[in-house]
Every structure is written in structure tokens, then in C-alpha cells.
CSV table of C-alpha atoms and ligand atoms in Angstrom, one decimal:
chain,number,residue,atom,x,y,z
V,1,MET,CA,-111.2,38.4,8.8
V,2,MET,CA,-110.3,39.9,5.4
V,3,ASN,CA,-108.2,37.6,3.3
V,4,ASN,CA,-107.4,36.6,-0.3
V,5,CYS,CA,-107.1,32.8,0.3
V,6,LYS,CA,-107.5,30.6,-2.7
V,7,ALA,CA,-108.5,27.0,-3.2
V,8,ILE,CA,-105.8,24.4,-3.9
V,9,GLU,CA,-106.6,21.8,-6.6
V,10,ILE,CA,-105.7,18.3,-5.2
V,11,GLY,CA,-107.3,16.3,-8.1
V,12,GLU,CA,-109.1,17.1,-11.3
V,13,LYS,CA,-111.8,19.6,-10.2
V,14,ILE,CA,-111.3,18.6,-6.6
V,15,PHE,CA,-110.1,21.4,-4.3
V,16,TRP,CA,-108.9,21.8,-0.7
V,17,THR,CA,-110.9,24.7,0.7
V,18,GLY,CA,-110.0,24.4,4.3
V,19,ALA,CA,-108.3,26.7,6.8
V,20,VAL,CA,-104.9,26.7,8.6
V,21,ASP,CA,-105.0,27.5,12.3
V,22,TRP,CA,-101.3,28.5,12.8
V,23,SER,CA,-101.8,29.8,16.4
V,24,MET,CA,-104.0,27.1,18.1
V,25,ARG,CA,-102.0,25.7,21.0
V,26,ASN,CA,-104.8,23.9,23.0
V,27,PHE,CA,-107.5,21.7,21.7
V,28,HIS,CA,-109.7,21.1,24.7
V,29,GLY,CA,-106.8,20.2,26.9
V,30,TYR,CA,-104.5,18.6,24.2
V,31,GLU,CA,-101.5,20.9,23.8
V,32,THR,CA,-101.2,21.4,20.0
V,33,SER,CA,-97.7,22.8,19.7
V,34,ARG,CA,-97.8,22.9,15.9
V,35,GLY,CA,-101.4,24.3,15.4
V,36,SER,CA,-103.8,22.5,13.1
V,37,THR,CA,-105.9,22.7,9.9
V,38,TYR,CA,-109.6,22.3,9.4
V,39,ASN,CA,-109.8,20.6,6.0
V,40,ALA,CA,-112.7,21.0,3.7
V,41,TYR,CA,-113.0,19.8,0.1
V,42,LEU,CA,-115.0,21.0,-2.9
V,43,ILE,CA,-115.8,18.7,-5.8
V,44,LEU,CA,-117.0,20.2,-9.0
V,45,ASP,CA,-119.2,17.8,-11.0
V,46,GLU,CA,-122.8,18.0,-12.4
V,47,LYS,CA,-123.5,18.7,-8.8
V,48,ILE,CA,-121.2,20.7,-6.6
V,49,ALA,CA,-120.3,19.0,-3.3
V,50,LEU,CA,-118.6,20.4,-0.3
V,51,ILE,CA,-117.1,17.9,2.2
V,52,ASP,CA,-117.1,19.6,5.7
V,53,THR,CA,-116.7,23.2,6.7
V,54,ALA,CA,-114.4,24.7,9.3
V,55,LYS,CA,-114.3,26.1,12.8
V,56,ILE,CA,-116.5,29.2,12.9
V,57,ASP,CA,-113.5,31.5,13.5
V,58,PHE,CA,-112.2,30.5,10.0
V,59,LYS,CA,-115.5,30.8,8.1
V,60,ASP,CA,-114.1,33.8,6.1
V,61,GLU,CA,-111.0,31.8,5.0
V,62,LEU,CA,-113.3,28.8,4.1
V,63,LEU,CA,-115.7,31.0,2.1
V,64,ALA,CA,-112.8,32.9,0.4
V,65,ARG,CA,-111.3,29.6,-0.8
V,66,ILE,CA,-114.7,28.2,-2.0
V,67,SER,CA,-115.5,31.6,-3.7
V,68,SER,CA,-112.1,31.5,-5.6
V,69,VAL,CA,-113.5,28.5,-7.5
V,70,VAL,CA,-117.3,28.8,-7.4
V,71,ASP,CA,-120.1,31.0,-6.1
V,72,PRO,CA,-121.1,29.2,-2.8
V,73,ALA,CA,-124.7,29.6,-3.8
V,74,GLN,CA,-124.1,26.9,-6.4
V,75,ILE,CA,-123.2,24.2,-3.8
V,76,ASP,CA,-125.7,21.4,-4.1
V,77,VAL,CA,-124.5,19.0,-1.4
V,78,ILE,CA,-122.7,19.6,1.9
V,79,VAL,CA,-121.4,16.4,3.5
V,80,SER,CA,-121.1,16.9,7.3
V,81,SER,CA,-118.8,14.1,8.3
V,82,HIS,CA,-118.8,15.0,12.0
V,83,VAL,CA,-120.8,17.3,14.2
V,84,GLU,CA,-117.8,18.5,16.3
V,85,PRO,CA,-117.6,22.3,15.6
V,86,ASP,CA,-114.0,22.2,14.2
V,87,HIS,CA,-115.7,20.7,11.1
V,88,SER,CA,-119.3,21.8,11.3
V,89,GLY,CA,-118.7,25.2,12.9
V,90,SER,CA,-119.4,27.2,9.6
V,91,LEU,CA,-122.2,24.9,8.4
V,92,LYS,CA,-125.0,27.3,9.1
V,93,GLU,CA,-123.2,30.2,7.4
V,94,VAL,CA,-122.4,28.1,4.3
V,95,ALA,CA,-126.0,26.7,4.2
V,96,ALA,CA,-127.3,30.3,4.3
V,97,LEU,CA,-125.3,31.1,1.2
V,98,ALA,CA,-126.3,27.8,-0.5
V,99,PRO,CA,-130.0,27.6,0.3
V,100,ASN,CA,-130.6,24.6,-2.1
V,101,ALA,CA,-127.8,22.5,-0.7
V,102,GLU,CA,-128.7,19.2,0.9
V,103,ILE,CA,-126.8,18.5,4.1
V,104,ILE,CA,-125.7,14.8,4.3
V,105,THR,CA,-125.2,13.5,7.9
V,106,THR,CA,-125.5,10.2,9.7
V,107,ASN,CA,-128.7,8.7,11.0
V,108,PRO,CA,-129.5,9.2,13.9
V,109,ASN,CA,-126.5,10.8,15.7
V,110,GLY,CA,-125.4,13.3,13.0
V,111,LEU,CA,-129.0,14.4,12.5
V,112,LYS,CA,-129.6,14.8,16.2
V,113,GLY,CA,-126.3,16.6,16.8
V,114,LEU,CA,-126.6,19.1,13.9
V,115,THR,CA,-130.2,19.8,14.6
V,116,ASN,CA,-129.3,20.5,18.2
V,117,ARG,CA,-126.5,22.9,17.3
V,118,TYR,CA,-127.8,24.6,14.1
V,119,GLY,CA,-131.6,24.1,14.2
V,120,LYS,CA,-133.7,22.9,11.3
V,121,LEU,CA,-131.7,22.8,8.0
V,122,ASN,CA,-132.1,20.8,4.8
V,123,TYR,CA,-130.7,17.6,6.3
V,124,HIS,CA,-130.6,14.2,4.5
V,125,ALA,CA,-129.6,11.4,6.9
V,126,VAL,CA,-127.7,8.4,5.6
V,127,LYS,CA,-126.7,5.0,6.9
V,128,ALA,CA,-123.9,2.5,6.1
V,129,GLY,CA,-123.7,1.7,2.4
V,130,ASP,CA,-125.8,4.7,1.2
V,131,GLU,CA,-124.4,6.6,-1.8
V,132,ILE,CA,-125.3,9.5,-4.0
V,133,SER,CA,-124.3,10.4,-7.5
V,134,ILE,CA,-123.0,13.9,-8.2
V,135,GLY,CA,-122.5,13.3,-11.9
V,136,LYS,CA,-119.4,11.4,-13.0
V,137,ARG,CA,-118.7,10.7,-9.4
V,138,THR,CA,-120.3,8.8,-6.6
V,139,LEU,CA,-120.0,9.6,-2.9
V,140,LYS,CA,-120.4,6.5,-0.6
V,141,PHE,CA,-120.9,6.9,3.1
V,142,VAL,CA,-119.3,4.7,5.7
V,143,PRO,CA,-120.2,5.5,9.4
V,144,THR,CA,-117.2,5.3,11.7
V,145,PRO,CA,-118.9,5.8,15.1
V,146,MET,CA,-116.5,7.1,17.9
V,147,LEU,CA,-113.9,8.2,15.4
V,148,HIS,CA,-114.3,10.5,17.0
V,149,TRP,CA,-117.9,11.0,18.1
V,150,PRO,CA,-121.0,8.7,17.7
V,151,ASP,CA,-122.0,10.6,14.6
V,152,SER,CA,-118.7,10.4,12.7
V,153,MET,CA,-118.5,9.0,9.1
V,154,VAL,CA,-116.1,9.0,6.2
V,155,THR,CA,-116.9,9.4,2.5
V,156,TYR,CA,-115.4,7.3,-0.3
V,157,CYS,CA,-115.4,8.4,-3.9
V,158,PRO,CA,-114.7,5.2,-6.0
V,159,GLU,CA,-114.1,7.0,-9.3
V,160,GLU,CA,-111.3,9.0,-7.8
V,161,LYS,CA,-110.3,6.4,-5.1
V,162,ILE,CA,-110.3,9.2,-2.5
V,163,LEU,CA,-111.3,8.6,1.1
V,164,PHE,CA,-112.5,11.7,2.8
V,165,SER,CA,-111.6,10.5,6.3
V,166,ASN,CA,-112.4,13.5,8.6
V,167,ASP,CA,-110.8,12.9,12.0
V,168,ALA,CA,-109.3,9.5,11.1
V,169,PHE,CA,-105.7,9.4,9.9
V,170,GLY,CA,-105.3,13.2,10.7
V,171,GLU,CA,-103.0,15.1,12.8
V,172,HIS,CA,-102.9,18.6,14.4
V,173,LEU,CA,-100.3,20.2,12.2
V,174,ALA,CA,-100.5,23.6,10.7
V,175,THR,CA,-98.6,23.5,7.4
V,176,SER,CA,-98.7,25.4,4.1
V,177,LEU,CA,-98.0,22.2,2.2
V,178,ARG,CA,-101.0,20.0,1.7
V,179,PHE,CA,-99.6,16.6,1.0
V,180,ASP,CA,-97.7,14.0,3.1
V,181,ASP,CA,-94.8,13.8,0.7
V,182,GLU,CA,-94.3,17.6,0.8
V,183,ASN,CA,-93.8,17.5,4.6
V,184,ASP,CA,-91.3,15.9,6.9
V,185,LEU,CA,-92.6,12.3,7.3
V,186,GLU,CA,-91.2,11.8,10.8
V,187,THR,CA,-92.9,15.0,12.0
V,188,ILE,CA,-96.3,14.0,10.4
V,189,LEU,CA,-96.2,10.5,11.9
V,190,ARG,CA,-95.2,11.8,15.3
V,191,GLU,CA,-98.1,14.2,15.2
V,192,ALA,CA,-100.5,11.5,13.8
V,193,LYS,CA,-99.5,9.3,16.8
V,194,LYS,CA,-100.0,12.2,19.2
V,195,TYR,CA,-103.4,12.8,17.7
V,196,TYR,CA,-104.4,9.1,18.0
V,197,ALA,CA,-103.1,8.9,21.5
V,198,ASN,CA,-104.8,12.0,22.8
V,199,ILE,CA,-108.1,11.7,20.8
V,200,LEU,CA,-108.7,8.2,19.6
V,201,MET,CA,-106.9,6.0,22.2
V,202,PRO,CA,-110.2,5.1,24.0
V,203,PHE,CA,-111.7,3.8,20.7
V,204,GLY,CA,-109.3,1.1,19.6
V,205,LYS,CA,-112.1,-1.4,19.0
V,206,GLN,CA,-114.1,1.0,17.0
V,207,ALA,CA,-110.9,2.0,15.0
V,208,GLN,CA,-110.4,-1.7,14.2
V,209,ILE,CA,-114.0,-2.0,13.0
V,210,ALA,CA,-113.5,1.0,10.8
V,211,LEU,CA,-110.2,-0.3,9.4
V,212,LYS,CA,-112.0,-3.5,8.5
V,213,ALA,CA,-114.8,-1.6,6.8
V,214,LEU,CA,-112.2,0.4,4.8
V,215,GLY,CA,-109.9,-2.5,4.2
V,216,ASP,CA,-111.4,-3.6,0.9
V,217,LEU,CA,-111.4,-0.1,-0.7
V,218,GLU,CA,-108.8,0.9,-3.2
V,219,ILE,CA,-107.5,4.1,-1.9
V,220,LYS,CA,-105.0,6.4,-3.7
V,221,MET,CA,-105.6,9.4,-1.5
V,222,ILE,CA,-106.8,10.0,2.1
V,223,ALA,CA,-108.2,13.5,2.4
V,224,THR,CA,-108.2,14.0,6.1
V,225,GLY,CA,-110.0,16.5,8.3
V,226,HIS,CA,-106.8,17.7,9.9
V,227,GLY,CA,-103.2,18.1,8.7
V,228,VAL,CA,-101.8,16.6,5.5
V,229,ILE,CA,-103.5,14.7,2.7
V,230,TRP,CA,-102.0,11.2,2.4
V,231,ARG,CA,-101.1,10.1,-1.2
V,232,THR,CA,-97.6,8.6,-0.9
V,233,HIS,CA,-97.5,7.1,2.6
V,234,ILE,CA,-101.0,5.6,2.8
V,235,ASP,CA,-99.6,2.2,3.7
V,236,LYS,CA,-97.6,3.7,6.5
V,237,ILE,CA,-100.5,5.5,8.2
V,238,PHE,CA,-102.7,2.4,7.7
V,239,ASP,CA,-100.1,0.2,9.4
V,240,CYS,CA,-99.7,2.7,12.2
V,241,TYR,CA,-103.5,2.7,12.8
V,242,LYS,CA,-103.5,-1.1,12.8
V,243,LYS,CA,-100.8,-1.2,15.5
V,244,TRP,CA,-102.2,1.7,17.5
V,245,SER,CA,-105.8,0.3,17.5
V,246,ALA,CA,-104.5,-3.1,18.5
V,247,GLY,CA,-102.9,-1.5,21.6
V,248,GLU,CA,-99.4,-2.7,20.6
V,249,VAL,CA,-96.8,-1.6,23.1
V,250,GLU,CA,-92.9,-1.7,23.1
V,251,GLU,CA,-90.4,-2.6,25.7
V,252,ARG,CA,-90.0,1.0,26.8
V,253,ALA,CA,-90.7,2.8,30.1
V,254,VAL,CA,-92.0,6.3,30.9
V,255,VAL,CA,-91.3,8.0,34.3
V,256,VAL,CA,-93.6,10.9,35.2
V,257,PHE,CA,-93.3,12.8,38.4
V,258,ASP,CA,-93.6,16.1,40.3
V,259,SER,CA,-91.3,17.0,43.1
V,260,MET,CA,-91.2,19.7,45.8
V,261,TRP,CA,-87.6,19.6,47.1
V,262,HIS,CA,-85.9,17.2,44.7
V,263,SER,CA,-86.4,14.0,46.6
V,264,THR,CA,-89.1,12.5,44.3
V,265,GLU,CA,-87.0,13.9,41.4
V,266,ILE,CA,-84.0,11.8,42.6
V,267,LEU,CA,-86.2,8.7,42.8
V,268,ALA,CA,-87.4,9.4,39.2
V,269,ARG,CA,-83.8,9.7,37.9
V,270,THR,CA,-82.9,6.4,39.7
V,271,ILE,CA,-85.9,4.6,38.3
V,272,THR,CA,-85.1,5.9,34.8
V,273,GLU,CA,-81.5,4.7,35.0
V,274,ALA,CA,-82.6,1.4,36.5
V,275,PHE,CA,-84.8,0.7,33.5
V,276,ALA,CA,-82.0,1.7,31.1
V,277,LYS,CA,-79.6,-0.5,33.0
V,278,ARG,CA,-81.7,-3.6,32.3
V,279,GLY,CA,-82.0,-2.6,28.6
V,280,ILE,CA,-85.4,-0.9,28.6
V,281,PRO,CA,-85.2,2.7,27.2
V,282,ALA,CA,-86.9,5.1,29.6
V,283,ALA,CA,-88.3,8.6,29.0
V,284,TYR,CA,-88.1,11.0,31.9
V,285,TYR,CA,-90.9,13.6,32.3
V,286,ASP,CA,-90.9,16.3,35.0
V,287,ILE,CA,-94.6,17.1,34.8
V,288,LYS,CA,-94.0,20.8,35.4
V,289,LYS,CA,-91.9,21.1,32.3
V,290,ASN,CA,-93.7,18.9,29.8
V,291,ALA,CA,-97.1,18.9,28.0
V,292,LEU,CA,-99.6,16.2,29.0
V,293,ALA,CA,-100.3,15.5,25.4
V,294,ASP,CA,-96.6,14.7,24.7
V,295,ILE,CA,-96.3,12.5,27.9
V,296,VAL,CA,-99.4,10.5,27.0
V,297,THR,CA,-98.1,10.0,23.4
V,298,ASP,CA,-95.1,8.3,24.8
V,299,ILE,CA,-97.0,6.3,27.4
V,300,PHE,CA,-99.4,5.1,24.7
V,301,THR,CA,-96.8,2.7,23.1
V,302,SER,CA,-94.5,2.1,26.2
V,303,LYS,CA,-95.2,-1.0,28.2
V,304,TYR,CA,-94.1,0.4,31.6
V,305,LEU,CA,-95.0,3.5,33.5
V,306,ALA,CA,-93.7,4.8,36.8
V,307,VAL,CA,-95.6,7.7,38.4
V,308,GLY,CA,-94.2,9.7,41.3
V,309,SER,CA,-95.6,12.3,43.6
V,310,PRO,CA,-94.7,13.8,47.0
V,311,THR,CA,-97.4,14.2,49.5
V,312,ILE,CA,-99.1,17.6,50.0
V,313,ASN,CA,-101.9,18.1,52.5
V,314,ASN,CA,-102.4,14.3,52.5
V,315,GLN,CA,-102.9,14.3,48.8
V,316,MET,CA,-100.9,13.8,45.7
V,317,MET,CA,-99.7,16.9,43.8
V,318,PRO,CA,-102.5,18.5,41.8
V,319,THR,CA,-100.3,18.3,38.7
V,320,ILE,CA,-100.1,14.5,39.0
V,321,ALA,CA,-103.8,14.2,39.9
V,322,ALA,CA,-104.7,16.1,36.7
V,323,PHE,CA,-102.3,13.9,34.7
V,324,LEU,CA,-103.8,10.7,36.1
V,325,CYS,CA,-107.4,12.0,35.5
V,326,TYR,CA,-106.5,12.7,31.8
V,327,LEU,CA,-104.7,9.3,31.4
V,328,LYS,CA,-107.6,7.4,32.9
V,329,GLY,CA,-110.1,9.0,30.5
V,330,LEU,CA,-107.9,7.7,27.6
V,331,ARG,CA,-108.3,4.1,28.8
V,332,PRO,CA,-104.8,2.9,27.9
V,333,VAL,CA,-104.5,-0.9,27.5
V,334,ASN,CA,-101.6,-3.4,27.9
V,335,HIS,CA,-99.6,-1.4,30.4
V,336,LYS,CA,-97.8,-2.2,33.6
V,337,ALA,CA,-97.0,0.4,36.2
V,338,PHE,CA,-96.0,1.3,39.8
V,339,ALA,CA,-96.0,4.4,42.0
V,340,PHE,CA,-93.3,6.1,43.9
V,341,GLY,CA,-92.6,9.2,45.9
V,342,SER,CA,-91.0,10.8,48.9
V,343,TYR,CA,-92.8,12.3,51.8
V,344,GLY,CA,-92.3,14.3,55.0
V,345,TRP,CA,-94.7,12.6,57.4
V,346,GLY,CA,-98.0,11.1,56.1
V,347,GLY,CA,-97.0,9.8,52.7
V,348,GLN,CA,-100.5,9.2,51.5
V,349,SER,CA,-99.8,10.4,47.9
V,350,ILE,CA,-98.0,7.2,46.8
V,351,GLY,CA,-100.9,4.9,47.7
V,352,LEU,CA,-103.3,7.3,46.0
V,353,VAL,CA,-101.3,7.3,42.8
V,354,GLU,CA,-101.2,3.5,42.9
V,355,ASP,CA,-105.0,3.5,43.4
V,356,GLU,CA,-105.5,5.7,40.4
V,357,LEU,CA,-103.1,3.6,38.2
V,358,LYS,CA,-105.2,0.5,39.1
V,359,ALA,CA,-108.4,2.4,38.4
V,360,ALA,CA,-107.0,3.3,35.0
V,361,GLY,CA,-106.4,-0.4,34.2
V,362,PHE,CA,-102.7,-0.6,34.8
V,363,GLU,CA,-101.2,-3.9,36.1
V,364,ILE,CA,-99.1,-3.0,39.2
V,365,ILE,CA,-95.8,-4.7,38.9
V,366,LEU,CA,-93.9,-3.4,41.9
V,367,GLU,CA,-94.8,-2.6,45.5
V,368,LYS,CA,-95.1,1.2,45.8
V,369,ILE,CA,-91.8,2.9,46.6
V,370,ARG,CA,-92.1,5.2,49.6
V,371,VAL,CA,-89.1,7.2,50.9
V,372,GLN,CA,-89.2,9.6,53.8
V,373,ASN,CA,-87.5,12.9,53.2
V,374,LEU,CA,-84.3,12.6,51.2
V,375,PRO,CA,-83.4,9.1,49.9
V,376,THR,CA,-80.1,7.6,50.9
V,377,VAL,CA,-77.6,6.0,48.5
V,378,GLN,CA,-78.5,2.6,50.0
V,379,GLN,CA,-82.2,3.2,49.3
V,380,LEU,CA,-81.5,4.2,45.7
V,381,ASP,CA,-79.4,1.1,45.2
V,382,ASP,CA,-82.3,-1.0,46.6
V,383,ILE,CA,-84.7,0.6,44.1
V,384,THR,CA,-82.2,-0.1,41.3
V,385,GLU,CA,-82.0,-3.7,42.5
V,386,LYS,CA,-85.8,-4.1,42.7
V,387,ILE,CA,-86.2,-2.9,39.1
V,388,SER,CA,-83.4,-5.2,37.9
V,389,ALA,CA,-85.1,-8.1,39.6
V,390,LEU,CA,-88.6,-7.4,38.2
V,391,ASP,CA,-90.0,-10.4,36.3
V,392,LEU,CA,-91.1,-8.6,33.2
L,401,FEO,FE1,-111.7,17.2,14.4
L,401,FEO,FE2,-113.6,15.3,16.5
L,401,FEO,O1,-113.2,16.8,15.4
């Protein structure tokens, strides 16, 4: 696509040359209500280094930004931090314009993944602790497997104290302002939490290993692969990652349900109010009206979860089945849950929901709540009482 995009200097002779995806609303199932960016960085030294590329749809934007500073043919080194095509998608195109460039990737997973996707290119595989000099500056490579694929790595430049962190510490947020302190902090942290919950939640242990490996580095800037560059609130995002990777949860509840004729909805409202009555703030999500990614973000740090579904054709509602499938894949830890729902005759859905919660690793803290047809006031009072009496 024709454009006149320019590079943005973020340090002396260090440029952001990425792309802004204002319109992206779904990242393989994760609803990205604020779009995203695919961040790439160009370092001009005795050698010219490019850290990452961009999704193929944005190759023209990437190349325009690079070309505003330097002829792409002069690039000597391309660091491919991660094989996923939101970062490596334009690698072959950039490599074709920079035939002498060496492509740095991890050994063996980056090498295998890039070769599989892009064929034989001028790869140079690195391992933990390897580094290269590009002149006045050094690039040190730190593998961060499973943040977010087995091949992932970050790059540290000690002379600049910049960590090029790829997926880690990022967020799906399209913005025209490159730095954390130029954007609304609450929004960035919310999006960073959403990103962690929906992409990195299964990899808490690996995140802790990575944090340990990065812990001794002096960092004045985290140049992420998505969203803003951290320079002012580095401690805040590090603290968040420490808490998130440790699976810390708060005394909060999330109630998620679908309903056909309002009966399960009435139960959901009662359960929400019952939690609040005993001093536990509760979020209420009608699954038809909320994005899975937002629901999961709340569940991630809330200790309690109640999931409700009426019964349809002896099954739970497909919306709830999809939600539980998504949740199970994210392998949440340290959560307690129970199932509820109304039914007309069979009522199998509630047991099926409970089974899925158990399979997802939730501790069941309350006998499943089953109500035939419309709940009575007495039944609602009983539910309130049971939640009040829970030994949490
Ligand atoms: Fe942003 Fe795992 O790619």
C-alpha cells in the first residue's frame, strides 16, 4: 500500500520502523478492540541492524520507514526474535532487498521455524549468552522459550541499556504515540494485562525464568514487539509481570453465563449480588454481550469463578462450551469455581460445566446449582445463603 511513513528516532541513531494496525480486531481468537502495532527497530552503527520485521500486510509500511533512514540494501544484520508471522512475516522481502544481511535466530527452534516458513536464507543461529558487535554497540541474545513460542528470544544492547523484548511486556494497542509516558498509563496496563492473560497465561513458569534471566540487566528502555516502548514505567510493568507470572489472584469473583429465557440470568444476578454482599467484588458477564478476551482478563486475577448455562439438547450452550475450551487452554492457576444453571427437563449442562471446570484445574467450592425452570424467591435466597456460608 502506498504510503509516506517515516522512521521515528527513539535513541541516538536507533529508530522505530514498525507498523500500526489500527483495524485489527481479532488476533487468532483474541478480540483486540484497540488494534495493535508490529514493532521493528533499526540501529545505525558500523553495521546496520534491524530487529524484527512486521506482518506481511504491513511490509510496505515497514520498508517505507526503513527507507526514510537508510537504503534497505545496506542492512547487515536482521534479528528475528520470534518466528510468529506478526514479527517475521516480511523477513523474506527484507532479506531479498538486503542480500548480505545475516539473519540471527535461535538454535534450534528459530532456525527450524524460519527455514520451514521462508526456506533457505542466510541464517545464523545463536544460543543463550551469544553476542555480536555491530560497532560501538553489542547485541546480546537471551532465549525466552514460550514467550511466546519455543523459538522466542529477546535482545539486550548493554551500551544503550535497551531490551528489545518482542512479545514480552507488550500489548495489543494501536497508537500514534510510541512511548509509555505519552499514552494513558491505565489503558496501557489494562491492555498489557489482557495481552498477558490471553497469550502468556499458560507460560507463567517460563515467564518467571525469563524474568530471572533479565533481572540483573540495567534497563532504561524496553522496546517491545507490540504497543508502547517502556521508558518511564519499567518498574511497573516488571512488577506486573512478577505478579502475573506467579499466578497471584485477588479476592474478586467473575460470573459468566448464557441464558435462553432469563432463568440462568436471574441466577447469575443473584450469585453476583451474593458475592458482593459478603464483601467480594463480582464482575457479571453475559457471554453474548462480552468478548472472551475481556472476560478471561478478569478471571486471570480473580480468585472465584461461577459459570452458568441452561441445557440445550442435553448439552451446555455452545457459547459456554467455546468459552470453557478457550479458558482450559490458558491453564489458569489458583482459582476456585462452581457451576450453575436452570433447565427444562434433563439439566445435563450444569454437570458438564462442572466437569470442564475441574478439567481446567479449578477447585470446585460449591455443589452445582441446578434450578428447574424459573427460580423461586426462596431458591434465590437459598443460593445467597450458600454463598454467604462458603468457607473461603
Ligand atoms: Fe507477537 Fe507471538 O507474536
